[in-house]
CSV table of C-alpha atoms in Angstrom, one decimal:
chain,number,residue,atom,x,y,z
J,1,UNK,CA,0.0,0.0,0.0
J,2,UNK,CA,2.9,2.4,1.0
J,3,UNK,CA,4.3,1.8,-2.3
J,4,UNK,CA,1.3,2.9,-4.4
J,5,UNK,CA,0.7,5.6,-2.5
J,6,UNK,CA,4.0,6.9,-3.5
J,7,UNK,CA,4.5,6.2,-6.7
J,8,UNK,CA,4.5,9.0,-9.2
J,9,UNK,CA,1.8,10.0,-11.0
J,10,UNK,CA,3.2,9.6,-14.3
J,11,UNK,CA,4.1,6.0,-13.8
J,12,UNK,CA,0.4,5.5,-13.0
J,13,UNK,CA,-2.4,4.6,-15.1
J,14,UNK,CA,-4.7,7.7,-15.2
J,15,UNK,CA,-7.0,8.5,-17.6
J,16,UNK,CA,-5.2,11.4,-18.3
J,17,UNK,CA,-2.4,9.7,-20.1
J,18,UNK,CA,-5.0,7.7,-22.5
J,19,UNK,CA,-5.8,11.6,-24.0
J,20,UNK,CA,-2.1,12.4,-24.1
J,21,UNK,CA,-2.1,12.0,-27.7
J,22,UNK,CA,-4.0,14.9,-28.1
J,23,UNK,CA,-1.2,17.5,-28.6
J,24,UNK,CA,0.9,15.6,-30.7
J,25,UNK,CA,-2.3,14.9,-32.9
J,26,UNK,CA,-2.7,18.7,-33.3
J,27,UNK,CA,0.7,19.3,-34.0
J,28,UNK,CA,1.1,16.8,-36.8
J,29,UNK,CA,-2.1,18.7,-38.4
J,30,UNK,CA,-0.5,22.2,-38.4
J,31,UNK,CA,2.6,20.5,-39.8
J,32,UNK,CA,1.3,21.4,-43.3
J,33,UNK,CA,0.6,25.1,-42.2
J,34,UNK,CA,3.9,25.2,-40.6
J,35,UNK,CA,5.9,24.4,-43.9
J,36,UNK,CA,3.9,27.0,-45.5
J,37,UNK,CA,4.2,29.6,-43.5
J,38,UNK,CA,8.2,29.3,-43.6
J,39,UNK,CA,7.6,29.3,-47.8
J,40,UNK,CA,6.0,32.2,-47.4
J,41,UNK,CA,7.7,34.0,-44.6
J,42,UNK,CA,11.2,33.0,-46.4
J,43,UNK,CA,10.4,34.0,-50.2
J,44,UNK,CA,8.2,37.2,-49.6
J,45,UNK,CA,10.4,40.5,-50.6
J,46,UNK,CA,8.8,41.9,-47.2
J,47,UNK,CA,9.1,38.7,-45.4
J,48,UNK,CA,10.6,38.0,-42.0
J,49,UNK,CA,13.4,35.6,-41.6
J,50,UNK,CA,13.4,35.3,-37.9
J,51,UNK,CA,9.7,34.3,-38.6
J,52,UNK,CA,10.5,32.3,-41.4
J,53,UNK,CA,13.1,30.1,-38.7
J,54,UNK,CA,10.6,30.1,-36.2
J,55,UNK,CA,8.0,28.1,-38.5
J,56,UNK,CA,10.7,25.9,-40.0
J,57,UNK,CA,11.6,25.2,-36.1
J,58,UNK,CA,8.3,24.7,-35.4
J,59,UNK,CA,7.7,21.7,-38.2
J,60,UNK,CA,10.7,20.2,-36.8
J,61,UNK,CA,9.5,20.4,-33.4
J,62,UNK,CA,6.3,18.7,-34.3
J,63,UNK,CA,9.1,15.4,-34.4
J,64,UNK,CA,10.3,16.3,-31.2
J,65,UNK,CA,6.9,16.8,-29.7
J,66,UNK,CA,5.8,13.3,-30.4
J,67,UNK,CA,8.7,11.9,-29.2
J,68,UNK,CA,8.4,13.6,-26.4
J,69,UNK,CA,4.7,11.8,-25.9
J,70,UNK,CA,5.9,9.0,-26.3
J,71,UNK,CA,9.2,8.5,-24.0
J,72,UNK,CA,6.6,10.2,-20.9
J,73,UNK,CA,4.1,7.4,-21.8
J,74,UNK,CA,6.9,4.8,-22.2
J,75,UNK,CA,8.1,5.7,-18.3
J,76,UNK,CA,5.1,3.4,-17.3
J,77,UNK,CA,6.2,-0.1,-15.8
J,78,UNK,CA,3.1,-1.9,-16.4
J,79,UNK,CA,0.9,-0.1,-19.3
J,80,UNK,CA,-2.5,-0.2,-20.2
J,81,UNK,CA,-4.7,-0.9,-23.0
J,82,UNK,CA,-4.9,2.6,-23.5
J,83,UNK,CA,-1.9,3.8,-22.7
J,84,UNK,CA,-0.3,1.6,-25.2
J,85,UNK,CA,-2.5,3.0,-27.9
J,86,UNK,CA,-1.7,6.4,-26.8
J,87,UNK,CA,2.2,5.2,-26.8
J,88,UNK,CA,1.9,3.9,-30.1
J,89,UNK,CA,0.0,7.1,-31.9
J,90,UNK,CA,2.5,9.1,-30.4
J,91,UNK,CA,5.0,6.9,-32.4
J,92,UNK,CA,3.4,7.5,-35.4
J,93,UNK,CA,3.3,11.1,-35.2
J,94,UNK,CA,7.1,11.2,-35.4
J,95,UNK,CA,7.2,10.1,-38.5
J,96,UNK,CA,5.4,13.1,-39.6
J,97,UNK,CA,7.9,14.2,-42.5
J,98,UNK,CA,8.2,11.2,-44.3
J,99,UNK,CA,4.1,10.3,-44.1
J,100,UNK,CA,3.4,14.0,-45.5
J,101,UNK,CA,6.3,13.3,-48.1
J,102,UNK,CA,4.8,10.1,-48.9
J,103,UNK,CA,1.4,11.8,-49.4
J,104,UNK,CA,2.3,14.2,-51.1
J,105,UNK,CA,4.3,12.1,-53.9
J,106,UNK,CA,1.5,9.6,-54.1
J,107,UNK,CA,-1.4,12.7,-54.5
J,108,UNK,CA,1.1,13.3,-57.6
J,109,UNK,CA,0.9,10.6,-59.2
J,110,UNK,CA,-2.9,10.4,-59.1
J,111,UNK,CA,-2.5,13.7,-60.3
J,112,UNK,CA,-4.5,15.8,-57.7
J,113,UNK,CA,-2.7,19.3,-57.1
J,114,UNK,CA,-3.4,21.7,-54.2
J,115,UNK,CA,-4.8,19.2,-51.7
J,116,UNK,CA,-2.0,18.1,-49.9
J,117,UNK,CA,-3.0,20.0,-46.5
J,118,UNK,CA,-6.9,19.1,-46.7
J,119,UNK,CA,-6.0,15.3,-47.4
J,120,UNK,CA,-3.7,15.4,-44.5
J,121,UNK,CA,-5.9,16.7,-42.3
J,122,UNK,CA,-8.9,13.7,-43.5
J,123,UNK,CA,-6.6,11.2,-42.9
J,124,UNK,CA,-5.0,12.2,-39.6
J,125,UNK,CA,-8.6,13.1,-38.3
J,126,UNK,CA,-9.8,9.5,-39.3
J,127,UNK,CA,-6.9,8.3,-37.7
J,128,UNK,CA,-7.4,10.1,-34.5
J,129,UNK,CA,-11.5,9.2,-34.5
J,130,UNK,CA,-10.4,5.5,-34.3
J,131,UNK,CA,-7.9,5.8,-31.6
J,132,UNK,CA,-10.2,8.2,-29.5
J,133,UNK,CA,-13.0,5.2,-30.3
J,134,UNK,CA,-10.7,2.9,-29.1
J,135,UNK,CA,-10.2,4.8,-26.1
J,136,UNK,CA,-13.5,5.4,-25.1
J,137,UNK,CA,-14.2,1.6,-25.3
J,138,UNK,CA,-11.5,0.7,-23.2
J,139,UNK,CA,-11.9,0.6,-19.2
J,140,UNK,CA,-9.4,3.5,-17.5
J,141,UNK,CA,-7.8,0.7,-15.3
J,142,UNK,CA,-7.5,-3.1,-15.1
J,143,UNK,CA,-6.3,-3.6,-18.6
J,144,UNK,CA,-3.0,-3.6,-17.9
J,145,UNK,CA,-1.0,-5.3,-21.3
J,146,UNK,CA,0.3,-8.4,-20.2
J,147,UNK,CA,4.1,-7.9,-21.3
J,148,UNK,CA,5.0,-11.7,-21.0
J,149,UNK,CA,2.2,-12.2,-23.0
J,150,UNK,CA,3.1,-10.9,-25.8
J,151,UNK,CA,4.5,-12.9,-27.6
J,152,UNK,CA,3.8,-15.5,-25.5
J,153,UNK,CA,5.9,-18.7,-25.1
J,154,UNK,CA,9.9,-19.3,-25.1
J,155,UNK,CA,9.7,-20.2,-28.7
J,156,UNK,CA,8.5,-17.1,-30.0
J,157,UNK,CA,11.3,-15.3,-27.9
J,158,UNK,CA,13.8,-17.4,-29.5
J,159,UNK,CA,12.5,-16.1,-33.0
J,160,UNK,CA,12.4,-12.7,-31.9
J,161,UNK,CA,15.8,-13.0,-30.9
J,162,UNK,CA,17.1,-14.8,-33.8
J,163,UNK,CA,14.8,-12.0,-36.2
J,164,UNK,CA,17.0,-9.2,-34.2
J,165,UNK,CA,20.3,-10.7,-35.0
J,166,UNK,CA,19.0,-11.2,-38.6
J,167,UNK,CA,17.5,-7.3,-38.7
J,168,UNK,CA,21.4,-6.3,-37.3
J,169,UNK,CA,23.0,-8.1,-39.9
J,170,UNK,CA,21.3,-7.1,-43.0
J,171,UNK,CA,21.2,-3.4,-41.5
J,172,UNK,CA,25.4,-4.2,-41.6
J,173,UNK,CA,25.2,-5.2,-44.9
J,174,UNK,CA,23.2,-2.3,-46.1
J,175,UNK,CA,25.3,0.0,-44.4
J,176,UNK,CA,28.8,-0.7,-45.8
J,177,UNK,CA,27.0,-1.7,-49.2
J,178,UNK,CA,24.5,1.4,-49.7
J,179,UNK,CA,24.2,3.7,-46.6
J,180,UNK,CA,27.4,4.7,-45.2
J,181,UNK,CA,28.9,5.8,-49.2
J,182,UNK,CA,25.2,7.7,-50.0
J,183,UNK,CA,26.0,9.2,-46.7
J,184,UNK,CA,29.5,10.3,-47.6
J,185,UNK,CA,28.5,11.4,-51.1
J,186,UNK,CA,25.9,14.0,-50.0
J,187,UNK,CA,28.8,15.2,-47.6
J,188,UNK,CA,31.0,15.3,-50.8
J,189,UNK,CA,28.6,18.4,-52.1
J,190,UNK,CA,30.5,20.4,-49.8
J,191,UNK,CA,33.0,20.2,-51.9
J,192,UNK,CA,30.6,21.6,-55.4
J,193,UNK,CA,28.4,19.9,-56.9
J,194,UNK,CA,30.4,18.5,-59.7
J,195,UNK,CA,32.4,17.0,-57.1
J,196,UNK,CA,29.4,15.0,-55.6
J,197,UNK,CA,28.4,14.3,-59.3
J,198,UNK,CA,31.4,12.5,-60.3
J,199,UNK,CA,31.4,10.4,-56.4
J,200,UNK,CA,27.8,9.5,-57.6
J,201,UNK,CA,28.7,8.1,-60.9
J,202,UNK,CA,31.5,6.0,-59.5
J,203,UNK,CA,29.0,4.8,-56.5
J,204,UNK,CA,26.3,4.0,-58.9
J,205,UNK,CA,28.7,1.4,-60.5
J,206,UNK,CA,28.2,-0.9,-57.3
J,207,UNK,CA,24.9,-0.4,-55.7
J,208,UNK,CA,22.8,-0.3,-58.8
J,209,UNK,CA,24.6,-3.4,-60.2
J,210,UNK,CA,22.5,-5.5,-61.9
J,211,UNK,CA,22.5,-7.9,-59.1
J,212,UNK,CA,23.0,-6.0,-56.2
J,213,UNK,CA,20.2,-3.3,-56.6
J,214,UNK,CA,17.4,-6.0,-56.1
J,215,UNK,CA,19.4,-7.7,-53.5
J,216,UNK,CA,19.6,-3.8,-51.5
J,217,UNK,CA,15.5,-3.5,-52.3
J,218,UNK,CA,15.1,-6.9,-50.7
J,219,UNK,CA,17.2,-6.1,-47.9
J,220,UNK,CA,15.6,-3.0,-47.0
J,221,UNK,CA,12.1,-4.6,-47.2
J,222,UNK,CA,13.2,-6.7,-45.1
J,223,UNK,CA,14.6,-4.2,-42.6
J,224,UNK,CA,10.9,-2.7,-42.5
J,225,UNK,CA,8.9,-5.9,-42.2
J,226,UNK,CA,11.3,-7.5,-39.7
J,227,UNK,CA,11.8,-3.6,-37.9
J,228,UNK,CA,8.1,-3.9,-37.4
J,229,UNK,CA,7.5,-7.4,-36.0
J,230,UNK,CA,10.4,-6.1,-33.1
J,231,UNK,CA,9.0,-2.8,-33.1
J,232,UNK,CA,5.5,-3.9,-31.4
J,233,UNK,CA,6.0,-6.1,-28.7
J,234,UNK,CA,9.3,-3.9,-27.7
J,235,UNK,CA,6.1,-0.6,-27.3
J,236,UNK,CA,4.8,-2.6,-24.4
J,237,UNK,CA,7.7,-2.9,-22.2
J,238,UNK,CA,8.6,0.1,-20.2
J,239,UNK,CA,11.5,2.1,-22.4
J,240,UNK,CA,14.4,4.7,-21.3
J,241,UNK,CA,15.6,7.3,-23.3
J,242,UNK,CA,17.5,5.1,-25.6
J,243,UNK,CA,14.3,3.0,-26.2
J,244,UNK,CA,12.2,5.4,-27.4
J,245,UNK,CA,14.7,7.2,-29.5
J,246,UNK,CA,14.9,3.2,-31.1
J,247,UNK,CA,11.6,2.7,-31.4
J,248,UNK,CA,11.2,6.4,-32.9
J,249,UNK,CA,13.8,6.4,-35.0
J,250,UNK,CA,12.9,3.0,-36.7
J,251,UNK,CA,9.3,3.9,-37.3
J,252,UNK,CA,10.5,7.3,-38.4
J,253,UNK,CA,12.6,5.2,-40.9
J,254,UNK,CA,10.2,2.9,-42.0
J,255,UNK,CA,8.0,5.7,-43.8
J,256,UNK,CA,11.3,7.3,-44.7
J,257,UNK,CA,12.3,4.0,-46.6
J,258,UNK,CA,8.8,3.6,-48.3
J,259,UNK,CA,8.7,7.2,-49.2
J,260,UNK,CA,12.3,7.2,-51.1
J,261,UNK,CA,11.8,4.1,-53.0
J,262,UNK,CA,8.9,5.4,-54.3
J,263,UNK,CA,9.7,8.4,-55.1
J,264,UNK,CA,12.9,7.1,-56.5
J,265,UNK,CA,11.6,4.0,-58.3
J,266,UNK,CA,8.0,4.8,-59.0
J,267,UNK,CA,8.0,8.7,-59.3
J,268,UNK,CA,11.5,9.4,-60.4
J,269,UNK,CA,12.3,6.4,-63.1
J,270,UNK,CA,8.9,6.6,-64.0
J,271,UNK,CA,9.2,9.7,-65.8
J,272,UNK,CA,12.8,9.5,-66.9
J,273,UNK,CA,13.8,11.7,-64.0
J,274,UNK,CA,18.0,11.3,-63.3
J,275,UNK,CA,17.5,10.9,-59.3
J,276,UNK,CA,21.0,13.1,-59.0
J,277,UNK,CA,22.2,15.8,-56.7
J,278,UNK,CA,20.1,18.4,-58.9
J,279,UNK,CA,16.9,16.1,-58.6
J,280,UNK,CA,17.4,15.7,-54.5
J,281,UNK,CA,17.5,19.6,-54.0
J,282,UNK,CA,14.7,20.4,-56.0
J,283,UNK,CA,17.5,22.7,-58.8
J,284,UNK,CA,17.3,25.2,-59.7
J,285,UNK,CA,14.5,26.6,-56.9
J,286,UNK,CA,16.1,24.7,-54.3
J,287,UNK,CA,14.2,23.2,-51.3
J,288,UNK,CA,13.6,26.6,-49.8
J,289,UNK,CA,12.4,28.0,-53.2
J,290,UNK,CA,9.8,25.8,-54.1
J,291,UNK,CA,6.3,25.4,-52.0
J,292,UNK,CA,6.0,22.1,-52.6
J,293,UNK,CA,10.0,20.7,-51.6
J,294,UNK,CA,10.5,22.7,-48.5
J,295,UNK,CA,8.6,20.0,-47.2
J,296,UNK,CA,12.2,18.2,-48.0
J,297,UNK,CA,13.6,20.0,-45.3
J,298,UNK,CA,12.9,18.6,-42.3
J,299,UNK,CA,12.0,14.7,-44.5
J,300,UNK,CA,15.8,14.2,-44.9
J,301,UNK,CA,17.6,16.4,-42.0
J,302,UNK,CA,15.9,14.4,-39.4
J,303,UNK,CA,16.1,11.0,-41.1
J,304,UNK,CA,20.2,11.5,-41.5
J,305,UNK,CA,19.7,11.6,-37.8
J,306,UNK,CA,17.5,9.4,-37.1
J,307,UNK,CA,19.2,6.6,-39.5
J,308,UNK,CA,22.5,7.7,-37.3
J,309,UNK,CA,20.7,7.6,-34.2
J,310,UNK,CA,19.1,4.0,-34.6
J,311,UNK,CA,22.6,2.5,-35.1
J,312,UNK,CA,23.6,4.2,-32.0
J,313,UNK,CA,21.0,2.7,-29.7
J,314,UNK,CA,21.6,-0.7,-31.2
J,315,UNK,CA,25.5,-0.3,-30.7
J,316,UNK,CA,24.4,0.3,-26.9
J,317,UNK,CA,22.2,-3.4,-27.0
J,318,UNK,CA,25.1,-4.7,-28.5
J,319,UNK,CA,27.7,-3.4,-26.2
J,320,UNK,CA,25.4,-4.6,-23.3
J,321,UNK,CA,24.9,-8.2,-24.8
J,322,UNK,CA,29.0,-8.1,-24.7
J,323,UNK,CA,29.0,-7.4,-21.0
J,324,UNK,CA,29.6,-3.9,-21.2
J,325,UNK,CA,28.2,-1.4,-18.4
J,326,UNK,CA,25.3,0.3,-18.3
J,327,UNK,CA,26.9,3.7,-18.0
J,328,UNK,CA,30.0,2.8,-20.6
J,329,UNK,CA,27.4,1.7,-23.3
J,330,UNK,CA,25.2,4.9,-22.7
J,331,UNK,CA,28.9,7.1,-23.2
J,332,UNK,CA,29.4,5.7,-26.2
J,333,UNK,CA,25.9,5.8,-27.5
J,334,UNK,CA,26.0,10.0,-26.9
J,335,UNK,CA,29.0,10.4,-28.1
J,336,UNK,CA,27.6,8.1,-31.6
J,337,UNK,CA,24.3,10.6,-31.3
J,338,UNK,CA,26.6,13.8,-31.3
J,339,UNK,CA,28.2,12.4,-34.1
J,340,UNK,CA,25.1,11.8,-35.8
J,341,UNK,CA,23.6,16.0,-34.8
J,342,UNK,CA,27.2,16.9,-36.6
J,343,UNK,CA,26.4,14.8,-39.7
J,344,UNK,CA,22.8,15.2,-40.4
J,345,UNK,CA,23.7,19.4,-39.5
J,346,UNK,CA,26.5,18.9,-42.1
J,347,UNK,CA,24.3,17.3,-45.3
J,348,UNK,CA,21.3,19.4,-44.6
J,349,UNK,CA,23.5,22.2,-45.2
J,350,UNK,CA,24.9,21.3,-47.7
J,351,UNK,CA,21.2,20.3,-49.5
J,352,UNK,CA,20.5,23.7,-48.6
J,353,UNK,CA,23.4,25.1,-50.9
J,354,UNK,CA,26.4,25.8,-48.1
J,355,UNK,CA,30.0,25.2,-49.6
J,356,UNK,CA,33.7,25.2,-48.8
């Protein structure tokens, strides 16, 4: 009894955190508005740029705000029904950039112009209407999520565990393959963009080999499927920092994955389009020039860091499964995040034309 009495409030299971999706929910929906206002405020001849910042801040901070939802609701030791909902939409609403970059590229194709903001809002709102129904259905307390539960039995732990190793060594394999040279090759623009040009072309020899471009497309759909089947049972335990930043950052990159293959593969080679430095920075507008690709902005800055970020907190589980402390593994998981800040800083500015 002493010890309920005591415990804090957020590690309880109020009602209040079943509604906490709320302000995340209606900062995803003025995520379009943000974007515009920053078009606007940036590219008008009387046009404020402090204002301009502060609305590009502000669509980044919708990111931030729903992962700051969802590491309070992932404090909780033993969640609810409802809390893990809540937890989960929360999730979702990180990936913000990517699902409005997905939307918007898909509303393209089907050729309807202008309605990017209105669908956004009809599909977030229907979205919301089912998890608030879902809510409302769902007793305040005595549903606690049975962690052990889910999934139930040793066996299926065993194949979770053997599907992690799997998911870490194809993400290996896509990294020195793909990842870490794309990575180095937008960093190369520093350097002009004939000089990330010429990179490119040499690049381009390996990864879209005849036989190892399908071999990276099967890899990465298998990073999302596999990323996915971890991803849910791993929302129902309680998290710490580094938890929720993997679990954010690897739904974050699932709709980031999905959104660039399709772009690339159905939008891009569709029409012809040469998906080169000039196509990635929206030339010659640029990404701050054009209404429709400032929406770029935030889409690839945060995945850089995110991308980064997710191989930092599974360097930490791997460092631990090696016996490694606690505090060591966290050390060298900041220092990996700081490194991933300076990187994602470094190709987002140079997207955004800075050179040496």
């Amino acid at each position: 009894m002493a010890l309920a009495l005591h415990r804090p409030a957020l590690f309880s299971s109020s009602p209040d955190l079943a509604w906490s999706w709320l302000p995340p929910f209606a900062a995803v929906l003025a995520y379009p508005h943000l974007l515009a206002a920053f078009f606007q405020r940036f590219n008008a001849q009387d046009g404020s740029p402090v204002l301009a910042v502060l609305a590009m801040a502000s669509a980044f901070a919708v990111t931030a705000l729903g992962f700051a939802f969802a590491w309070r609701l992932g404090h909780a030791p033993h969640p609810t029904a409802r809390s893990l909902t809540a937890r989960r939409f929360a999730y979702l609403t990180v990936a913000a950039p990517p699902l409005f970059t997905f939307m918007g590229v898909l509303l393209y194709l089907m050729k309807i112009e202008g309605a990017d903001a209105a669908v956004w809002t009809g599909l977030w709102t229907a979205a919301a209407a089912w998890v608030a129904m879902l809510q409302l259905t769902r007793r305040s307390d005595g549903d606690a999520v049975d962690e052990a539960a889910a999934p139930a039995g040793m066996q299926a732990t065993r194949a979770l565990a053997a599907l992690r190793v799997t998911h870490g060594i194809s993400a290996a394999a896509l990294i020195v393959v793909f990842l870490a040279p794309h990575l180095f090759n937008h960093l190369v623009a520093w350097l002009g963009d004939q000089a990330h040009q010429s990179l490119m072309l040499q690049l381009r020899k390996l990864y879209r080999h005849a036989w190892v471009e399908p071999a990276l497309l099967l890899a990465m759909a298998f990073q999302l499927l596999s990323g996915l089947a971890l991803w849910l049972p791993k929302t129902r335990r309680k998290a710490n920092l580094f938890d929720v930043l993997q679990l954010a950052s690897g739904i974050y990159l699932t709709f980031f994955i999905a959104s660039h293959v399709n772009s690339v593969f159905v939008l891009a080679r569709h029409f012809g389009v040469d998906t080169n430095w000039a196509w990635a920075v929206s030339a010659p507008a640029g990404l701050t020039g054009d209404a429709w690709s400032v929406r770029l902005i935030p889409h690839y800055a945060i995945a850089v860091f995110m991308l980064l970020g997710h191989l930092a907190c599974g360097l930490r589980v791997v460092l631990l499964g090696h016996g490694v402390s606690d505090a060591r593994a966290g050390r060298w998981a900041w220092i990996a995040l700081a490194g991933a800040t300076i990187v994602a800083i470094a190709i987002s500015s140079a997207m955004l034309g800075a050179r040496l």
